[in-house]
Amino acid sequence: LCCVCHCVLERKQTRMAYLEESNISPMFDNFVRILEDTEGWDDVCVKRDVTVKQKYYEDDPLVVLRGQGIIAAPYKAVLERLKDSEKKGEWDLFYEKGHTIREVNEKTGIGYFCTKSTMVTWARDFALLASGREIPEEEGGGLLFVGKSFVDEELVPEVSGYVRGTIKIAGYRLVPAKENPEWTDITFIFQVDVAGWLPTSVVNMVNTYQPLCIIGLRKVLTGTTIHPPPAE
């Protein structure tokens, strides 16, 4: 019996290897690499002082999107909103529903969420591994909140009516704004494969609008989509 239990435990640990630091650290490395890359970004749009840019990397047909803006709220308050899967639909127009599967530790968790269908896409769902990492005070403070898809068919089986997509990287840098340290300078980086039959060009076009969720996040935190907020 002990041998059987050991084998079951070993298989479970192997299946959940995505929770190991050897998987999480490269996720942050990839995010920081994109974050610090300042060359070759094309302008997509500017809306409500949120700028959206895009870039294609060699041998990858999926576009990487980058949104940046200011939210007149402390970065820890922004983080709490980002982590609240029950209320994400209040600021992300693409979001349908989701929940936390497991809090692995105080910095890392795994979850499941669904996005709404659109005129050109069926509803999608995703299994997400997300983790936070503080930025040292000597580097200005703030934090990184980064995620990507994981595969665990036992824990997160396929759901009828949804196409399982893959988040290659999605994350936020939240740092005190230079103009006011009580505000947050937020950068959102996003690359996803929504899977299914859609041409990559259509997928990239649909994904272009995702970084504008910063505007929705701003509204729920400050009561306005405008920055800076109107004087009371």
Short mmCIF file of C-alpha atoms in Angstrom, two decimals:
data_model
loop_
_atom_site.label_atom_id
_atom_site.label_comp_id
_atom_site.label_asym_id
_atom_site.label_seq_id
_atom_site.Cartn_x
_atom_site.Cartn_y
_atom_site.Cartn_z
CA LEU A 1 0.00 0.00 0.00
CA CYS A 2 2.81 2.37 0.88
CA CYS A 3 4.41 1.71 -2.50
CA VAL A 4 1.13 2.45 -4.26
CA CYS A 5 0.69 5.68 -2.31
CA HIS A 6 4.23 6.72 -3.14
CA CYS A 7 3.66 6.12 -6.85
CA VAL A 8 0.42 8.13 -6.79
CA LEU A 9 2.14 10.98 -4.97
CA GLU A 10 5.03 10.89 -7.40
CA ARG A 11 2.68 11.08 -10.39
CA LYS A 12 0.81 13.98 -8.78
CA GLN A 13 4.01 15.88 -8.13
CA THR A 14 5.15 15.32 -11.70
CA ARG A 15 1.77 16.45 -13.03
CA MET A 16 2.00 19.66 -11.00
CA ALA A 17 5.58 20.49 -12.00
CA TYR A 18 4.24 23.81 -13.35
CA LEU A 19 4.18 25.05 -9.75
CA GLU A 20 7.91 24.61 -9.29
CA GLU A 21 10.18 27.64 -9.16
CA SER A 22 12.01 26.30 -12.21
CA ASN A 23 8.84 27.06 -14.17
CA ILE A 24 7.83 30.30 -12.45
CA SER A 25 11.21 32.09 -12.65
CA PRO A 26 11.44 31.86 -16.48
CA MET A 27 7.93 33.32 -16.63
CA PHE A 28 9.18 36.45 -14.86
CA ASP A 29 12.36 36.49 -16.95
CA ASN A 30 10.29 36.49 -20.15
CA PHE A 31 8.06 39.27 -18.86
CA VAL A 32 11.01 41.46 -17.83
CA ARG A 33 12.75 40.81 -21.16
CA ILE A 34 9.71 42.16 -23.03
CA LEU A 35 9.24 44.98 -20.53
CA GLU A 36 12.82 46.20 -20.99
CA ASP A 37 12.72 45.86 -24.77
CA THR A 38 12.31 49.40 -26.12
CA GLU A 39 13.05 48.77 -29.81
CA GLY A 40 10.69 47.98 -32.68
CA TRP A 41 7.31 48.64 -31.09
CA ASP A 42 4.58 49.93 -33.39
CA ASP A 43 1.91 52.36 -32.19
CA VAL A 44 -1.61 50.89 -32.14
CA CYS A 45 -3.72 53.55 -30.44
CA VAL A 46 -4.00 56.06 -27.62
CA LYS A 47 -7.28 56.26 -25.73
CA ARG A 48 -7.95 58.11 -22.49
CA ASP A 49 -4.18 58.56 -22.10
CA VAL A 50 -3.61 54.80 -22.29
CA THR A 51 -1.08 53.96 -25.00
CA VAL A 52 -1.14 50.62 -26.79
CA LYS A 53 1.82 49.32 -28.80
CA GLN A 54 2.55 46.02 -30.51
CA LYS A 55 5.53 44.00 -31.63
CA TYR A 56 6.19 40.74 -33.47
CA TYR A 57 9.13 38.64 -32.39
CA GLU A 58 11.08 36.44 -34.77
CA ASP A 59 9.49 33.05 -35.56
CA ASP A 60 6.30 33.89 -33.65
CA PRO A 61 3.19 34.93 -35.62
CA LEU A 62 1.31 36.00 -32.47
CA VAL A 63 1.54 39.68 -31.66
CA VAL A 64 2.80 40.91 -28.28
CA LEU A 65 0.75 43.82 -26.98
CA ARG A 66 1.76 46.44 -24.45
CA GLY A 67 -0.50 48.95 -22.74
CA GLN A 68 0.60 51.72 -20.38
CA GLY A 69 -1.27 54.30 -18.35
CA ILE A 70 -1.65 56.00 -14.97
CA ILE A 71 -4.27 55.15 -12.34
CA ALA A 72 -4.84 57.61 -9.48
CA ALA A 73 -4.73 54.90 -6.80
CA PRO A 74 -1.90 53.19 -4.85
CA TYR A 75 -0.37 50.18 -6.59
CA LYS A 76 -1.41 47.82 -3.80
CA ALA A 77 -5.04 48.80 -4.33
CA VAL A 78 -4.61 48.14 -8.06
CA LEU A 79 -3.13 44.73 -7.28
CA GLU A 80 -6.08 43.75 -5.09
CA ARG A 81 -8.45 44.57 -7.96
CA LEU A 82 -6.37 42.54 -10.39
CA LYS A 83 -6.45 39.52 -8.09
CA ASP A 84 -10.22 39.67 -7.46
CA SER A 85 -11.60 37.20 -10.03
CA GLU A 86 -15.17 37.70 -8.77
CA LYS A 87 -15.17 41.38 -9.80
CA LYS A 88 -12.93 41.31 -12.87
CA GLY A 89 -15.94 41.66 -15.15
CA GLU A 90 -16.47 45.16 -13.74
CA TRP A 91 -13.39 46.44 -15.57
CA ASP A 92 -12.56 43.86 -18.28
CA LEU A 93 -15.19 43.85 -21.04
CA PHE A 94 -13.94 40.53 -22.41
CA TYR A 95 -14.25 38.69 -19.09
CA GLU A 96 -17.24 36.42 -18.43
CA LYS A 97 -16.49 34.50 -15.23
CA GLY A 98 -13.71 32.85 -13.29
CA HIS A 99 -12.50 31.58 -9.95
CA THR A 100 -9.37 30.76 -7.99
CA ILE A 101 -8.61 27.05 -7.96
CA ARG A 102 -5.87 27.10 -5.37
CA GLU A 103 -3.73 29.58 -3.47
CA VAL A 104 -0.35 27.87 -3.64
CA ASN A 105 1.29 30.40 -1.31
CA GLU A 106 1.03 34.11 -0.52
CA LYS A 107 2.51 35.02 -3.92
CA THR A 108 1.32 32.30 -6.30
CA GLY A 109 -2.05 30.89 -7.27
CA ILE A 110 -3.79 28.98 -10.04
CA GLY A 111 -7.16 29.82 -11.48
CA TYR A 112 -9.67 29.34 -14.28
CA PHE A 113 -11.55 31.96 -16.26
CA CYS A 114 -13.72 32.34 -19.36
CA THR A 115 -14.02 35.14 -21.88
CA LYS A 116 -17.14 36.16 -23.74
CA SER A 117 -17.83 35.23 -27.34
CA THR A 118 -17.56 38.05 -29.89
CA MET A 119 -18.69 38.58 -33.47
CA VAL A 120 -15.61 36.71 -34.69
CA THR A 121 -14.73 34.32 -31.84
CA TRP A 122 -16.38 31.64 -29.76
CA ALA A 123 -16.12 31.89 -25.99
CA ARG A 124 -12.68 30.92 -24.72
CA ASP A 125 -11.46 29.56 -21.41
CA PHE A 126 -8.04 29.50 -19.79
CA ALA A 127 -6.16 27.79 -16.98
CA LEU A 128 -3.86 30.40 -15.45
CA LEU A 129 -0.82 30.23 -13.22
CA ALA A 130 -0.14 33.67 -11.69
CA SER A 131 2.53 34.93 -9.33
CA GLY A 132 3.68 38.20 -7.80
CA ARG A 133 7.17 39.53 -7.19
CA GLU A 134 8.06 42.72 -5.38
CA ILE A 135 10.37 45.29 -6.93
CA PRO A 136 13.06 46.32 -4.40
CA GLU A 137 12.71 49.78 -2.89
CA GLU A 138 16.18 50.70 -4.13
CA GLU A 139 14.80 50.14 -7.65
CA GLY A 140 11.80 52.38 -6.99
CA GLY A 141 9.41 49.90 -5.40
CA GLY A 142 6.23 48.37 -6.76
CA LEU A 143 5.65 44.85 -8.02
CA LEU A 144 5.24 42.52 -10.96
CA PHE A 145 2.12 40.35 -11.29
CA VAL A 146 2.65 37.82 -14.06
CA GLY A 147 0.86 34.78 -15.42
CA LYS A 148 0.72 32.17 -18.15
CA SER A 149 -1.28 29.09 -19.02
CA PHE A 150 -0.67 25.69 -17.48
CA VAL A 151 -1.90 22.27 -18.52
CA ASP A 152 -3.51 19.96 -15.97
CA GLU A 153 -6.36 17.97 -17.50
CA GLU A 154 -7.29 16.41 -14.19
CA LEU A 155 -7.48 19.70 -12.29
CA VAL A 156 -8.83 21.82 -15.16
CA PRO A 157 -10.57 19.57 -17.71
CA GLU A 158 -11.94 20.91 -20.96
CA VAL A 159 -15.38 22.52 -20.65
CA SER A 160 -18.12 22.06 -23.23
CA GLY A 161 -18.97 25.27 -25.10
CA TYR A 162 -15.53 26.83 -24.70
CA VAL A 163 -12.34 26.67 -26.74
CA ARG A 164 -9.26 26.33 -24.51
CA GLY A 165 -6.82 29.13 -25.27
CA THR A 166 -3.17 29.52 -24.31
CA ILE A 167 -1.76 32.56 -22.53
CA LYS A 168 1.88 32.70 -23.51
CA ILE A 169 2.49 35.68 -21.21
CA ALA A 170 0.25 38.16 -19.44
CA GLY A 171 1.37 40.45 -16.70
CA TYR A 172 1.43 43.83 -15.05
CA ARG A 173 4.16 46.06 -13.75
CA LEU A 174 2.75 48.29 -11.03
CA VAL A 175 5.04 51.06 -9.80
CA PRO A 176 4.53 54.43 -8.09
CA ALA A 177 3.92 57.12 -10.71
CA LYS A 178 6.64 59.77 -11.03
CA GLU A 179 4.07 62.57 -10.97
CA ASN A 180 2.54 61.31 -7.70
CA PRO A 181 3.83 58.32 -5.69
CA GLU A 182 0.27 57.64 -4.45
CA TRP A 183 -0.72 56.89 -8.05
CA THR A 184 0.19 53.83 -10.10
CA ASP A 185 2.08 53.67 -13.37
CA ILE A 186 0.70 50.44 -14.87
CA THR A 187 2.15 48.51 -17.80
CA PHE A 188 0.28 45.52 -19.18
CA ILE A 189 1.98 42.97 -21.47
CA PHE A 190 -0.11 40.36 -23.22
CA GLN A 191 0.37 37.54 -25.74
CA VAL A 192 -2.28 34.88 -26.20
CA ASP A 193 -3.25 32.16 -28.64
CA VAL A 194 -7.06 31.88 -28.61
CA ALA A 195 -6.79 28.59 -30.56
CA GLY A 196 -9.56 27.29 -32.76
CA TRP A 197 -9.89 27.85 -36.51
CA LEU A 198 -9.35 31.61 -36.64
CA PRO A 199 -6.52 32.97 -38.81
CA THR A 200 -3.69 34.47 -36.78
CA SER A 201 -4.33 37.88 -38.34
CA VAL A 202 -7.87 37.90 -36.93
CA VAL A 203 -6.66 36.72 -33.52
CA ASN A 204 -4.11 39.53 -33.40
CA MET A 205 -6.74 42.10 -34.41
CA VAL A 206 -9.13 41.01 -31.63
CA ASN A 207 -6.37 40.96 -29.01
CA THR A 208 -5.36 44.54 -29.85
CA TYR A 209 -8.10 45.95 -27.61
CA GLN A 210 -7.24 43.93 -24.50
CA PRO A 211 -4.70 46.42 -23.05
CA LEU A 212 -7.44 49.08 -22.96
CA CYS A 213 -8.79 47.24 -19.91
CA ILE A 214 -6.53 49.68 -18.03
CA ILE A 215 -9.25 52.27 -18.64
CA GLY A 216 -11.88 50.05 -17.02
CA LEU A 217 -9.58 49.34 -14.11
CA ARG A 218 -9.06 53.07 -13.68
CA LYS A 219 -12.81 53.68 -13.60
CA VAL A 220 -13.59 51.16 -10.85
CA LEU A 221 -10.72 52.47 -8.73
CA THR A 222 -11.20 56.22 -9.23
CA GLY A 223 -14.77 56.62 -10.48
CA THR A 224 -13.68 58.06 -13.83
CA THR A 225 -12.04 56.90 -17.06
CA ILE A 226 -10.17 60.20 -17.29
CA HIS A 227 -6.67 60.85 -16.00
CA PRO A 228 -5.92 62.88 -14.07
CA PRO A 229 -9.28 62.71 -12.29
CA PRO A 230 -11.35 65.91 -12.41
CA ALA A 231 -10.81 68.13 -9.36
CA GLU A 232 -13.64 67.81 -6.83
#
